[in-house]
Short mmCIF file of C-alpha atoms in Angstrom, two decimals:
data_model
loop_
_atom_site.label_atom_id
_atom_site.label_comp_id
_atom_site.label_asym_id
_atom_site.label_seq_id
_atom_site.Cartn_x
_atom_site.Cartn_y
_atom_site.Cartn_z
CA UNK A 2 -0.74 -11.80 -44.92
CA UNK A 3 0.73 -14.72 -46.66
CA UNK A 4 -1.91 -14.92 -48.93
CA UNK A 5 -1.14 -11.56 -50.30
CA UNK A 6 2.53 -12.11 -50.68
CA UNK A 7 1.82 -14.84 -52.72
CA UNK A 8 -0.22 -13.12 -54.80
CA UNK A 9 2.19 -10.37 -55.63
CA UNK A 10 4.40 -12.74 -56.20
CA UNK A 11 2.46 -14.58 -58.57
CA UNK A 12 2.03 -11.11 -60.35
CA UNK A 13 5.55 -10.16 -60.89
CA UNK A 14 6.37 -13.44 -61.96
CA UNK A 15 3.57 -13.35 -64.44
CA UNK A 16 4.70 -9.89 -65.44
CA UNK A 17 8.63 -10.92 -65.60
CA UNK A 18 7.54 -13.45 -68.37
CA UNK A 19 5.51 -11.11 -70.25
CA UNK A 20 8.58 -8.84 -70.41
CA UNK A 21 10.63 -11.23 -71.23
CA UNK A 22 8.72 -12.51 -74.27
CA UNK A 23 8.41 -8.60 -75.04
CA UNK A 24 12.15 -8.22 -75.09
CA UNK A 25 12.47 -11.63 -77.28
CA UNK A 26 9.93 -9.87 -79.91
CA UNK A 27 11.85 -6.53 -79.79
CA UNK A 28 14.96 -8.34 -80.00
CA UNK A 29 13.63 -10.49 -82.92
CA UNK A 30 11.89 -7.39 -84.69
CA UNK A 31 15.71 -5.13 -84.22
CA UNK A 32 17.46 -8.31 -85.86
CA UNK A 33 15.18 -9.18 -88.62
CA UNK A 34 14.94 -5.01 -89.47
CA UNK A 35 11.91 -5.64 -91.86
CA UNK A 36 8.77 -3.75 -90.07
CA UNK A 37 6.99 -4.98 -93.06
CA UNK A 38 7.13 -8.51 -91.95
CA UNK A 39 7.62 -8.22 -87.90
CA UNK A 40 6.84 -5.01 -86.67
CA UNK A 41 8.61 -4.29 -83.17
CA UNK A 42 6.47 -4.05 -79.86
CA UNK A 43 7.01 -0.25 -79.87
CA UNK A 44 6.25 0.17 -83.32
CA UNK A 45 2.67 -1.53 -82.37
CA UNK A 46 2.20 0.58 -79.61
CA UNK A 47 2.64 3.93 -81.81
CA UNK A 48 0.26 2.36 -84.22
CA UNK A 49 -2.25 1.43 -81.44
CA UNK A 50 -1.88 4.82 -80.48
CA UNK A 51 -2.54 6.23 -83.77
CA UNK A 52 -5.97 4.18 -84.17
CA UNK A 53 -6.93 5.41 -80.87
CA UNK A 54 -6.95 9.05 -82.62
CA UNK A 55 -9.02 7.76 -85.19
CA UNK A 56 -13.27 8.01 -85.28
CA UNK A 57 -13.44 5.16 -87.25
CA UNK A 58 -11.43 3.07 -85.15
CA UNK A 59 -14.36 3.57 -82.27
CA UNK A 60 -16.83 3.02 -85.20
CA UNK A 61 -15.26 -0.61 -86.10
CA UNK A 62 -14.78 -1.46 -82.35
CA UNK A 63 -18.51 -0.55 -81.38
CA UNK A 64 -19.65 -2.36 -84.78
CA UNK A 65 -17.81 -5.57 -84.30
CA UNK A 66 -18.76 -5.80 -80.21
CA UNK A 67 -22.21 -5.23 -80.68
CA UNK A 68 -22.61 -7.99 -83.19
CA UNK A 69 -19.99 -10.31 -81.60
CA UNK A 70 -21.67 -9.83 -78.22
CA UNK A 71 -25.21 -9.97 -79.10
CA UNK A 72 -24.24 -13.58 -81.18
CA UNK A 73 -22.38 -14.76 -78.07
CA UNK A 74 -24.98 -14.06 -75.54
CA UNK A 75 -27.76 -15.31 -77.76
CA UNK A 76 -25.66 -18.74 -77.97
CA UNK A 77 -25.48 -18.88 -74.26
CA UNK A 78 -28.93 -18.10 -73.71
CA UNK A 79 -30.07 -20.67 -76.22
CA UNK A 80 -27.09 -23.61 -75.51
CA UNK A 81 -28.50 -23.41 -71.64
CA UNK A 82 -32.31 -23.10 -72.64
CA UNK A 83 -31.65 -26.14 -74.85
CA UNK A 84 -29.37 -27.99 -72.49
CA UNK A 85 -32.19 -27.89 -70.17
CA UNK A 86 -34.61 -29.19 -72.22
CA UNK A 87 -32.43 -32.14 -73.29
CA UNK A 88 -31.64 -32.80 -69.69
CA UNK A 89 -35.18 -33.31 -69.00
CA UNK A 90 -36.53 -34.77 -72.39
CA UNK A 91 -34.50 -37.65 -74.12
CA UNK A 92 -36.32 -37.33 -77.33
CA UNK A 93 -35.04 -33.61 -77.52
CA UNK A 94 -31.25 -34.80 -76.32
CA UNK A 95 -31.50 -37.67 -78.99
CA UNK A 96 -32.77 -34.57 -81.67
CA UNK A 97 -30.14 -32.27 -80.97
CA UNK A 98 -27.32 -34.75 -80.53
CA UNK A 99 -26.40 -34.84 -84.20
CA UNK A 100 -26.89 -31.13 -85.04
CA UNK A 101 -24.35 -30.47 -82.08
CA UNK A 102 -21.68 -32.74 -83.34
CA UNK A 103 -22.25 -31.34 -86.70
CA UNK A 104 -21.83 -27.58 -85.29
CA UNK A 105 -18.59 -28.98 -83.07
CA UNK A 106 -16.70 -30.70 -85.97
CA UNK A 107 -17.54 -28.98 -88.90
CA UNK A 108 -14.61 -26.46 -89.62
CA UNK A 109 -15.82 -22.66 -89.11
CA UNK A 110 -14.54 -21.24 -92.47
CA UNK A 111 -17.09 -23.78 -94.20
CA UNK A 112 -20.24 -22.27 -91.77
CA UNK A 113 -18.95 -19.05 -92.75
CA UNK A 114 -18.87 -19.21 -96.40
CA UNK A 115 -22.10 -21.27 -96.28
CA UNK A 116 -23.86 -18.18 -94.19
CA UNK A 117 -22.45 -15.86 -96.66
CA UNK A 118 -24.66 -17.28 -99.33
CA UNK A 119 -27.74 -16.30 -97.09
CA UNK A 120 -26.70 -13.33 -94.87
CA UNK A 121 -25.41 -9.89 -95.29
CA UNK A 122 -21.84 -9.86 -94.30
CA UNK A 123 -22.59 -7.44 -91.58
CA UNK A 124 -25.03 -10.05 -90.16
CA UNK A 125 -22.24 -13.18 -90.58
CA UNK A 126 -20.38 -12.62 -87.17
CA UNK A 127 -23.54 -12.27 -85.30
CA UNK A 128 -24.81 -15.95 -86.72
CA UNK A 129 -21.03 -17.19 -86.68
CA UNK A 130 -19.96 -16.44 -82.79
CA UNK A 131 -23.79 -17.39 -81.75
CA UNK A 132 -23.02 -20.94 -83.60
CA UNK A 133 -19.50 -21.05 -82.06
CA UNK A 134 -20.87 -20.49 -78.54
CA UNK A 135 -24.17 -22.50 -78.57
CA UNK A 136 -22.84 -25.95 -78.75
CA UNK A 137 -19.98 -25.75 -76.23
CA UNK A 138 -22.40 -24.14 -73.78
CA UNK A 139 -25.12 -26.94 -74.64
CA UNK A 140 -22.68 -29.46 -74.21
CA UNK A 141 -21.22 -28.30 -70.79
CA UNK A 142 -24.34 -27.55 -69.56
CA UNK A 143 -25.90 -30.54 -70.45
CA UNK A 144 -23.15 -33.03 -68.95
CA UNK A 145 -23.60 -31.02 -65.50
CA UNK A 146 -27.57 -31.22 -65.57
CA UNK A 147 -27.37 -34.83 -66.43
CA UNK A 148 -24.98 -35.70 -63.21
CA UNK A 149 -27.26 -33.71 -60.66
CA UNK A 150 -27.06 -36.79 -57.95
CA UNK A 151 -30.61 -38.84 -58.03
CA UNK A 152 -30.77 -37.97 -54.33
CA UNK A 153 -31.03 -34.50 -54.98
CA UNK A 154 -33.69 -35.17 -58.03
CA UNK A 155 -35.69 -37.38 -55.61
CA UNK A 156 -36.03 -35.09 -53.01
CA UNK A 157 -37.33 -32.42 -55.56
CA UNK A 158 -39.93 -34.93 -56.69
CA UNK A 159 -40.96 -35.25 -52.84
CA UNK A 160 -40.81 -31.94 -52.04
CA UNK A 161 -43.15 -31.23 -55.25
CA UNK A 162 -40.76 -28.58 -56.57
CA UNK A 163 -42.10 -26.59 -59.30
CA UNK A 164 -39.77 -26.37 -62.23
CA UNK A 165 -38.08 -23.32 -61.24
CA UNK A 166 -37.65 -24.26 -57.77
CA UNK A 167 -36.08 -27.32 -59.04
CA UNK A 168 -33.88 -25.18 -61.20
CA UNK A 169 -32.70 -23.14 -58.25
CA UNK A 170 -32.32 -25.48 -55.65
CA UNK A 171 -30.91 -28.85 -57.08
CA UNK A 172 -29.52 -27.75 -60.72
CA UNK A 173 -28.11 -24.43 -60.91
CA UNK A 174 -25.78 -24.80 -57.75
CA UNK A 175 -24.56 -28.35 -58.92
CA UNK A 176 -23.82 -27.14 -62.58
CA UNK A 177 -21.77 -23.85 -61.19
CA UNK A 178 -18.65 -25.01 -62.50
CA UNK A 179 -19.91 -26.69 -65.77
CA UNK A 180 -21.79 -23.44 -66.44
CA UNK A 181 -18.81 -21.02 -65.85
CA UNK A 182 -16.05 -22.82 -67.43
CA UNK A 183 -18.57 -23.46 -70.47
CA UNK A 184 -19.24 -19.73 -70.90
CA UNK A 185 -15.62 -18.84 -70.32
CA UNK A 186 -14.73 -21.59 -73.23
CA UNK A 187 -17.62 -20.23 -75.17
CA UNK A 188 -16.81 -16.54 -75.02
CA UNK A 189 -13.52 -16.87 -75.98
CA UNK A 190 -14.53 -18.84 -79.53
CA UNK A 191 -16.94 -16.52 -79.75
CA UNK A 192 -14.58 -13.63 -80.49
CA UNK A 193 -12.05 -15.84 -82.46
CA UNK A 194 -14.47 -17.14 -84.62
CA UNK A 195 -16.58 -13.74 -84.99
CA UNK A 196 -13.63 -11.79 -85.94
CA UNK A 197 -12.78 -14.59 -88.41
CA UNK A 198 -16.39 -14.26 -89.60
CA UNK A 199 -15.66 -10.47 -90.38
CA UNK A 200 -12.09 -10.76 -92.17
CA UNK A 201 -13.61 -13.49 -94.82
CA UNK A 202 -17.20 -11.02 -95.00
CA UNK A 203 -15.38 -7.76 -94.66
CA UNK A 204 -18.38 -5.75 -93.52
CA UNK A 205 -17.60 -2.19 -93.52
CA UNK A 206 -16.64 -0.49 -90.59
CA UNK A 207 -15.49 -3.28 -88.33
CA UNK A 208 -12.68 -4.81 -86.75
CA UNK A 209 -12.49 -7.29 -89.69
CA UNK A 210 -12.21 -4.78 -92.12
CA UNK A 211 -9.06 -3.38 -89.98
CA UNK A 212 -7.61 -6.82 -90.25
CA UNK A 213 -8.38 -7.43 -94.10
CA UNK A 214 -6.89 -4.07 -94.70
CA UNK A 215 -3.72 -4.72 -92.66
CA UNK A 216 -3.17 -7.60 -94.57
CA UNK A 217 -3.44 -5.86 -98.11
CA UNK A 218 -1.39 -2.91 -97.29
CA UNK A 219 1.26 -5.29 -95.32
CA UNK A 220 0.89 -3.31 -92.29
CA UNK A 221 1.76 -5.56 -89.44
CA UNK A 222 1.79 -2.97 -86.90
CA UNK A 223 -1.96 -2.12 -87.57
CA UNK A 224 -2.20 -6.23 -87.72
CA UNK A 225 -0.64 -6.44 -84.59
CA UNK A 226 -2.54 -3.47 -82.95
CA UNK A 227 -5.92 -4.57 -83.96
CA UNK A 228 -5.22 -8.26 -82.45
CA UNK A 229 -4.28 -6.40 -79.23
CA UNK A 230 -7.65 -4.75 -79.17
CA UNK A 231 -9.39 -7.67 -79.95
CA UNK A 232 -7.82 -9.83 -77.26
CA UNK A 233 -8.33 -6.62 -75.07
CA UNK A 234 -11.68 -6.74 -75.79
CA UNK A 235 -12.42 -10.20 -75.69
CA UNK A 236 -10.82 -10.28 -72.59
CA UNK A 237 -12.86 -7.47 -70.88
CA UNK A 238 -16.18 -8.79 -72.48
CA UNK A 239 -15.66 -12.42 -70.77
CA UNK A 240 -14.73 -10.89 -67.43
CA UNK A 241 -17.89 -8.81 -67.48
CA UNK A 242 -20.27 -11.78 -68.51
CA UNK A 243 -18.65 -13.80 -66.01
CA UNK A 244 -19.05 -11.04 -63.31
CA UNK A 245 -22.88 -11.46 -63.90
CA UNK A 246 -22.74 -15.06 -63.87
CA UNK A 247 -21.16 -15.05 -60.73
CA UNK A 248 -23.36 -12.40 -59.02
CA UNK A 249 -26.21 -14.35 -60.09
CA UNK A 250 -24.79 -17.12 -57.99
CA UNK A 251 -23.85 -15.16 -55.11
CA UNK A 252 -27.68 -14.16 -54.99
CA UNK A 253 -28.98 -17.37 -55.43
CA UNK A 254 -26.64 -18.58 -52.54
CA UNK A 255 -28.23 -16.31 -50.56
CA UNK A 256 -32.03 -16.07 -51.61
CA UNK B 108 -54.89 -45.38 -41.87
CA UNK B 109 -52.27 -46.33 -44.14
CA UNK B 110 -51.98 -50.08 -45.23
CA UNK B 111 -49.20 -51.90 -46.88
CA UNK B 112 -50.43 -55.47 -48.00
CA UNK B 113 -47.65 -58.21 -48.68
CA UNK B 114 -45.32 -55.79 -50.19
CA UNK B 115 -42.68 -57.89 -52.04
CA UNK B 116 -39.22 -56.40 -53.64
CA UNK B 117 -36.28 -58.13 -55.06
CA UNK B 118 -33.37 -56.13 -56.41
CA UNK B 119 -31.83 -58.91 -58.88
CA UNK B 120 -31.55 -62.13 -57.38
CA UNK B 121 -31.57 -60.66 -53.96
CA UNK B 122 -35.11 -60.80 -51.97
CA UNK B 123 -35.13 -57.50 -50.00
CA UNK B 124 -38.79 -57.69 -48.96
CA UNK B 125 -40.84 -60.63 -49.00
CA UNK B 126 -44.66 -60.26 -48.31
CA UNK B 127 -44.15 -57.46 -45.39
CA UNK B 128 -47.82 -56.16 -44.09
CA UNK B 129 -48.07 -53.03 -41.80
CA UNK B 130 -50.56 -50.29 -41.18
CA UNK B 131 -49.81 -46.76 -40.03
CA UNK B 132 -52.34 -45.21 -37.75
CA UNK B 133 -52.20 -41.25 -36.43
CA UNK B 134 -49.10 -40.88 -34.15
CA UNK B 135 -45.20 -42.34 -34.15
CA UNK B 136 -44.59 -45.68 -35.26
CA UNK B 137 -40.90 -46.62 -35.47
CA UNK B 138 -39.42 -48.89 -37.90
CA UNK B 139 -36.54 -51.26 -36.50
CA UNK B 140 -34.73 -54.13 -37.59
CA UNK B 141 -30.88 -55.14 -38.68
CA UNK B 142 -29.05 -53.55 -41.45
CA UNK B 143 -30.15 -54.59 -44.71
CA UNK B 144 -33.78 -55.65 -43.69
CA UNK B 145 -35.30 -53.50 -46.16
CA UNK B 146 -36.04 -50.42 -43.75
CA UNK B 147 -35.05 -47.97 -46.31
CA UNK B 148 -36.22 -50.24 -49.20
CA UNK B 149 -39.95 -50.03 -47.46
CA UNK B 150 -39.78 -46.26 -47.14
CA UNK B 151 -38.92 -45.92 -50.74
CA UNK B 152 -41.82 -47.93 -51.55
CA UNK B 153 -44.18 -45.78 -49.17
CA UNK B 154 -43.12 -42.58 -50.64
CA UNK B 155 -43.61 -43.89 -54.28
CA UNK B 156 -39.73 -43.65 -55.15
CA UNK B 157 -39.53 -47.43 -55.67
CA UNK B 158 -42.18 -49.73 -56.91
CA UNK B 159 -42.68 -52.97 -55.36
CA UNK B 160 -42.99 -56.20 -57.27
CA UNK B 161 -46.13 -57.06 -55.43
CA UNK B 162 -48.43 -56.45 -52.71
CA UNK B 163 -50.91 -53.29 -52.07
CA UNK B 164 -50.58 -49.89 -50.51
CA UNK B 165 -53.79 -48.49 -49.51
CA UNK B 166 -54.60 -44.55 -48.12
CA UNK B 167 -50.73 -42.61 -48.78
CA UNK B 168 -51.46 -39.33 -48.49
CA UNK B 169 -50.71 -37.09 -51.70
CA UNK B 170 -48.38 -34.81 -49.62
CA UNK B 171 -45.41 -36.85 -47.77
CA UNK B 172 -42.16 -35.09 -45.87
CA UNK B 173 -39.28 -36.83 -46.10
CA UNK B 174 -35.89 -36.74 -44.02
CA UNK B 175 -33.81 -39.07 -45.79
CA UNK B 176 -30.40 -41.19 -44.65
CA UNK B 177 -28.76 -38.51 -46.53
CA UNK B 178 -29.12 -34.62 -45.78
CA UNK B 179 -29.86 -34.17 -49.64
CA UNK B 180 -29.39 -30.07 -49.05
CA UNK B 181 -27.40 -27.75 -51.43
CA UNK B 182 -24.07 -27.47 -50.03
CA UNK B 183 -23.39 -24.07 -51.70
CA UNK B 184 -26.38 -22.55 -50.68
CA UNK B 185 -27.53 -20.87 -47.43
CA UNK B 186 -30.27 -22.56 -44.90
CA UNK B 187 -32.40 -19.89 -45.69
CA UNK B 188 -32.16 -20.74 -49.54
CA UNK B 189 -32.35 -24.31 -48.86
CA UNK B 190 -35.53 -23.87 -46.79
CA UNK B 191 -36.90 -21.49 -48.83
CA UNK B 192 -36.73 -23.26 -52.06
CA UNK B 193 -37.68 -26.55 -50.89
CA UNK B 194 -40.84 -25.13 -48.92
CA UNK B 195 -41.73 -22.76 -51.40
CA UNK B 196 -45.26 -20.78 -50.06
CA UNK B 197 -45.03 -22.97 -47.13
CA UNK B 198 -41.90 -21.11 -46.03
CA UNK B 199 -42.27 -18.25 -43.34
CA UNK B 200 -39.24 -16.80 -42.03
CA UNK B 201 -40.33 -16.72 -38.70
CA UNK B 202 -41.89 -20.13 -38.54
CA UNK B 203 -38.42 -21.57 -39.91
CA UNK B 204 -36.20 -19.24 -37.48
CA UNK B 205 -38.44 -20.83 -34.63
CA UNK B 206 -38.02 -24.36 -35.42
CA UNK B 207 -34.30 -24.31 -36.09
CA UNK B 208 -34.06 -22.65 -32.93
CA UNK B 209 -36.24 -25.15 -31.11
CA UNK B 210 -33.74 -27.86 -33.32
CA UNK B 211 -30.88 -26.10 -31.24
CA UNK B 212 -29.77 -24.19 -34.59
CA UNK B 213 -30.07 -20.82 -33.92
CA UNK B 214 -28.47 -18.62 -36.33
CA UNK B 215 -27.69 -20.79 -38.86
CA UNK B 216 -30.06 -19.26 -41.54
CA UNK B 217 -27.31 -17.02 -42.99
CA UNK B 218 -24.94 -19.76 -43.01
CA UNK B 219 -23.59 -21.70 -46.23
CA UNK B 220 -24.69 -25.68 -45.64
CA UNK B 221 -21.11 -26.44 -46.44
CA UNK B 222 -19.96 -24.74 -43.55
CA UNK B 223 -22.22 -26.55 -41.15
CA UNK B 224 -21.36 -29.66 -39.17
CA UNK B 225 -22.81 -33.37 -40.04
CA UNK B 226 -24.90 -33.20 -36.96
CA UNK B 227 -26.14 -29.47 -37.91
CA UNK B 228 -27.29 -30.61 -41.57
CA UNK B 229 -29.11 -33.52 -40.06
CA UNK B 230 -31.25 -31.04 -38.04
CA UNK B 231 -31.34 -28.68 -41.38
CA UNK B 232 -32.75 -31.65 -43.17
CA UNK B 233 -35.04 -32.52 -40.26
CA UNK B 234 -36.38 -28.91 -40.08
CA UNK B 235 -37.15 -29.09 -43.80
CA UNK B 236 -38.95 -31.99 -43.55
CA UNK B 237 -41.28 -30.94 -40.05
CA UNK B 238 -41.89 -27.43 -41.91
CA UNK B 239 -42.97 -29.20 -45.14
CA UNK B 240 -46.32 -29.65 -42.65
CA UNK B 241 -47.07 -32.65 -44.45
CA UNK B 242 -50.06 -35.48 -43.48
CA UNK B 243 -46.99 -38.48 -43.38
CA UNK B 244 -43.58 -37.58 -41.78
CA UNK B 245 -41.07 -40.25 -42.74
CA UNK B 246 -37.81 -39.97 -40.83
CA UNK B 247 -35.06 -42.12 -41.94
CA UNK B 248 -32.53 -42.25 -38.90
CA UNK B 249 -33.03 -39.09 -37.74
CA UNK B 250 -30.87 -38.98 -34.61
CA UNK B 251 -27.93 -40.18 -36.30
CA UNK B 252 -24.84 -38.46 -35.70
CA UNK B 253 -26.48 -36.36 -32.50
CA UNK B 254 -24.87 -36.30 -29.14
CA UNK B 255 -27.46 -37.55 -26.21
CA UNK B 256 -28.50 -33.77 -25.11
CA UNK B 257 -29.28 -32.78 -28.80
CA UNK B 258 -30.72 -35.76 -29.22
CA UNK B 259 -33.21 -35.38 -26.37
CA UNK B 260 -34.15 -31.82 -27.59
CA UNK B 261 -34.76 -33.24 -31.11
CA UNK B 262 -37.29 -36.13 -30.14
CA UNK B 263 -38.92 -33.51 -27.92
CA UNK B 264 -39.67 -31.44 -31.15
CA UNK B 265 -40.91 -34.19 -33.16
CA UNK B 266 -43.35 -35.56 -30.63
CA UNK B 267 -44.62 -31.87 -30.22
CA UNK B 268 -44.87 -31.86 -33.88
CA UNK B 269 -46.57 -34.94 -34.80
CA UNK B 270 -49.51 -34.72 -32.21
CA UNK B 271 -52.38 -36.00 -34.46
CA UNK B 272 -50.13 -37.13 -37.53
CA UNK B 273 -49.00 -39.91 -39.00
CA UNK B 274 -44.95 -40.42 -38.49
CA UNK B 275 -42.87 -43.41 -39.45
CA UNK B 276 -39.21 -43.14 -37.77
CA UNK B 277 -36.44 -45.76 -39.15
CA UNK B 278 -34.34 -46.55 -35.87
CA UNK B 279 -32.03 -48.83 -34.51
CA UNK B 280 -32.36 -48.06 -30.73
CA UNK B 281 -35.28 -48.99 -28.75
CA UNK B 282 -34.79 -46.58 -26.07
CA UNK B 283 -35.58 -43.55 -28.51
CA UNK B 284 -38.90 -45.24 -29.83
CA UNK B 285 -40.02 -45.78 -26.10
CA UNK B 286 -39.23 -41.87 -25.58
CA UNK B 287 -41.20 -41.00 -28.40
CA UNK B 288 -44.01 -43.21 -27.45
CA UNK B 289 -43.94 -44.90 -30.62
CA UNK B 290 -45.49 -48.08 -31.78
CA UNK B 291 -42.68 -50.16 -32.92
CA UNK B 292 -42.19 -52.43 -36.10
CA UNK B 293 -39.81 -54.76 -36.52
CA UNK B 294 -38.81 -55.71 -40.20
#
């Protein structure tokens, strides 16, 4: 009972904070009275409903979602596989280390411009979201795998666990926090970088194109509306992937 | 017969084992000695987890079941997951349930290890070693933290299980060794 009331209080506090900032925004927009520069929340909501009535909106949404999700999931998967290989082979870890450092430190815009020379603008967001997700997943998971206690590694050795059973019994349970936090951070980055790649590459029928057009036409309502859509689908996508990962863990825990 | 001859081991400046020789026949052997006498190091050498600095080891079977001083269980997994994944093809639901029941742990299969008490975790760890069904069984202080009644039951299970097999058990209590009809080796 107390737990529920604490949750309700926390939710109401958060909602009140959001409402306060929306009011500040509304007041600032009213004071400035320049919708081209700063659209009001009500203006954004109107624009958002306008977008929802357009078939192009759904096409753009589907195109961007498919590409960015594909890149992000590919990055998660390959990042996890490479981390596993690196955790069990020092040469592989040494080989991958410089690449991972480069990917993590070079600005994403440099990668986007470089990739545009080799890839079509349509495929750019797949590659960029993949590239941003991979090192985060790799680094988090590798750190987790390398910290599996020696005692558990010895147990796996003496009980002659196959690589799969060793993964399920000693490694996956230990890296749960690393895996989940790595995936959450990486998925957030996937949408930020994926959409940035679309804005630079401007593939036809994409969220990036919508954002680009809002810049050309100084349509801040559309800019905010598209931004709200990006935030919403990125949160939903993250929740879906995290839900699948948690479900996997629940099944493992009760195998 | 497993034979260890003139085993020596030092960690840095500290000499832990110096020319230790022993043989292990079928049946239970209890390894006794003061704390720090090198019992665990000797077990680690026997299992291949540690290399001796000198000496010879002969006839160690390829499959060894070990119950360590620590439980070495995956805390977030259930008892069933721990046993199933550790034992692989040797895991059988009924066999596992019977073993756990004989160790006074009925109905824990679906419990998470983290929800068990220290004594219960010890027995799950012991069940895993016994169910592994190896030629050589090594138990490092298996009765630590158990009350007298539970300890008796656990000793009965070990005694029955080790018939015709080779087992090396580390203990500090000579009464336990006597109850197990074990040969005693002191370090």
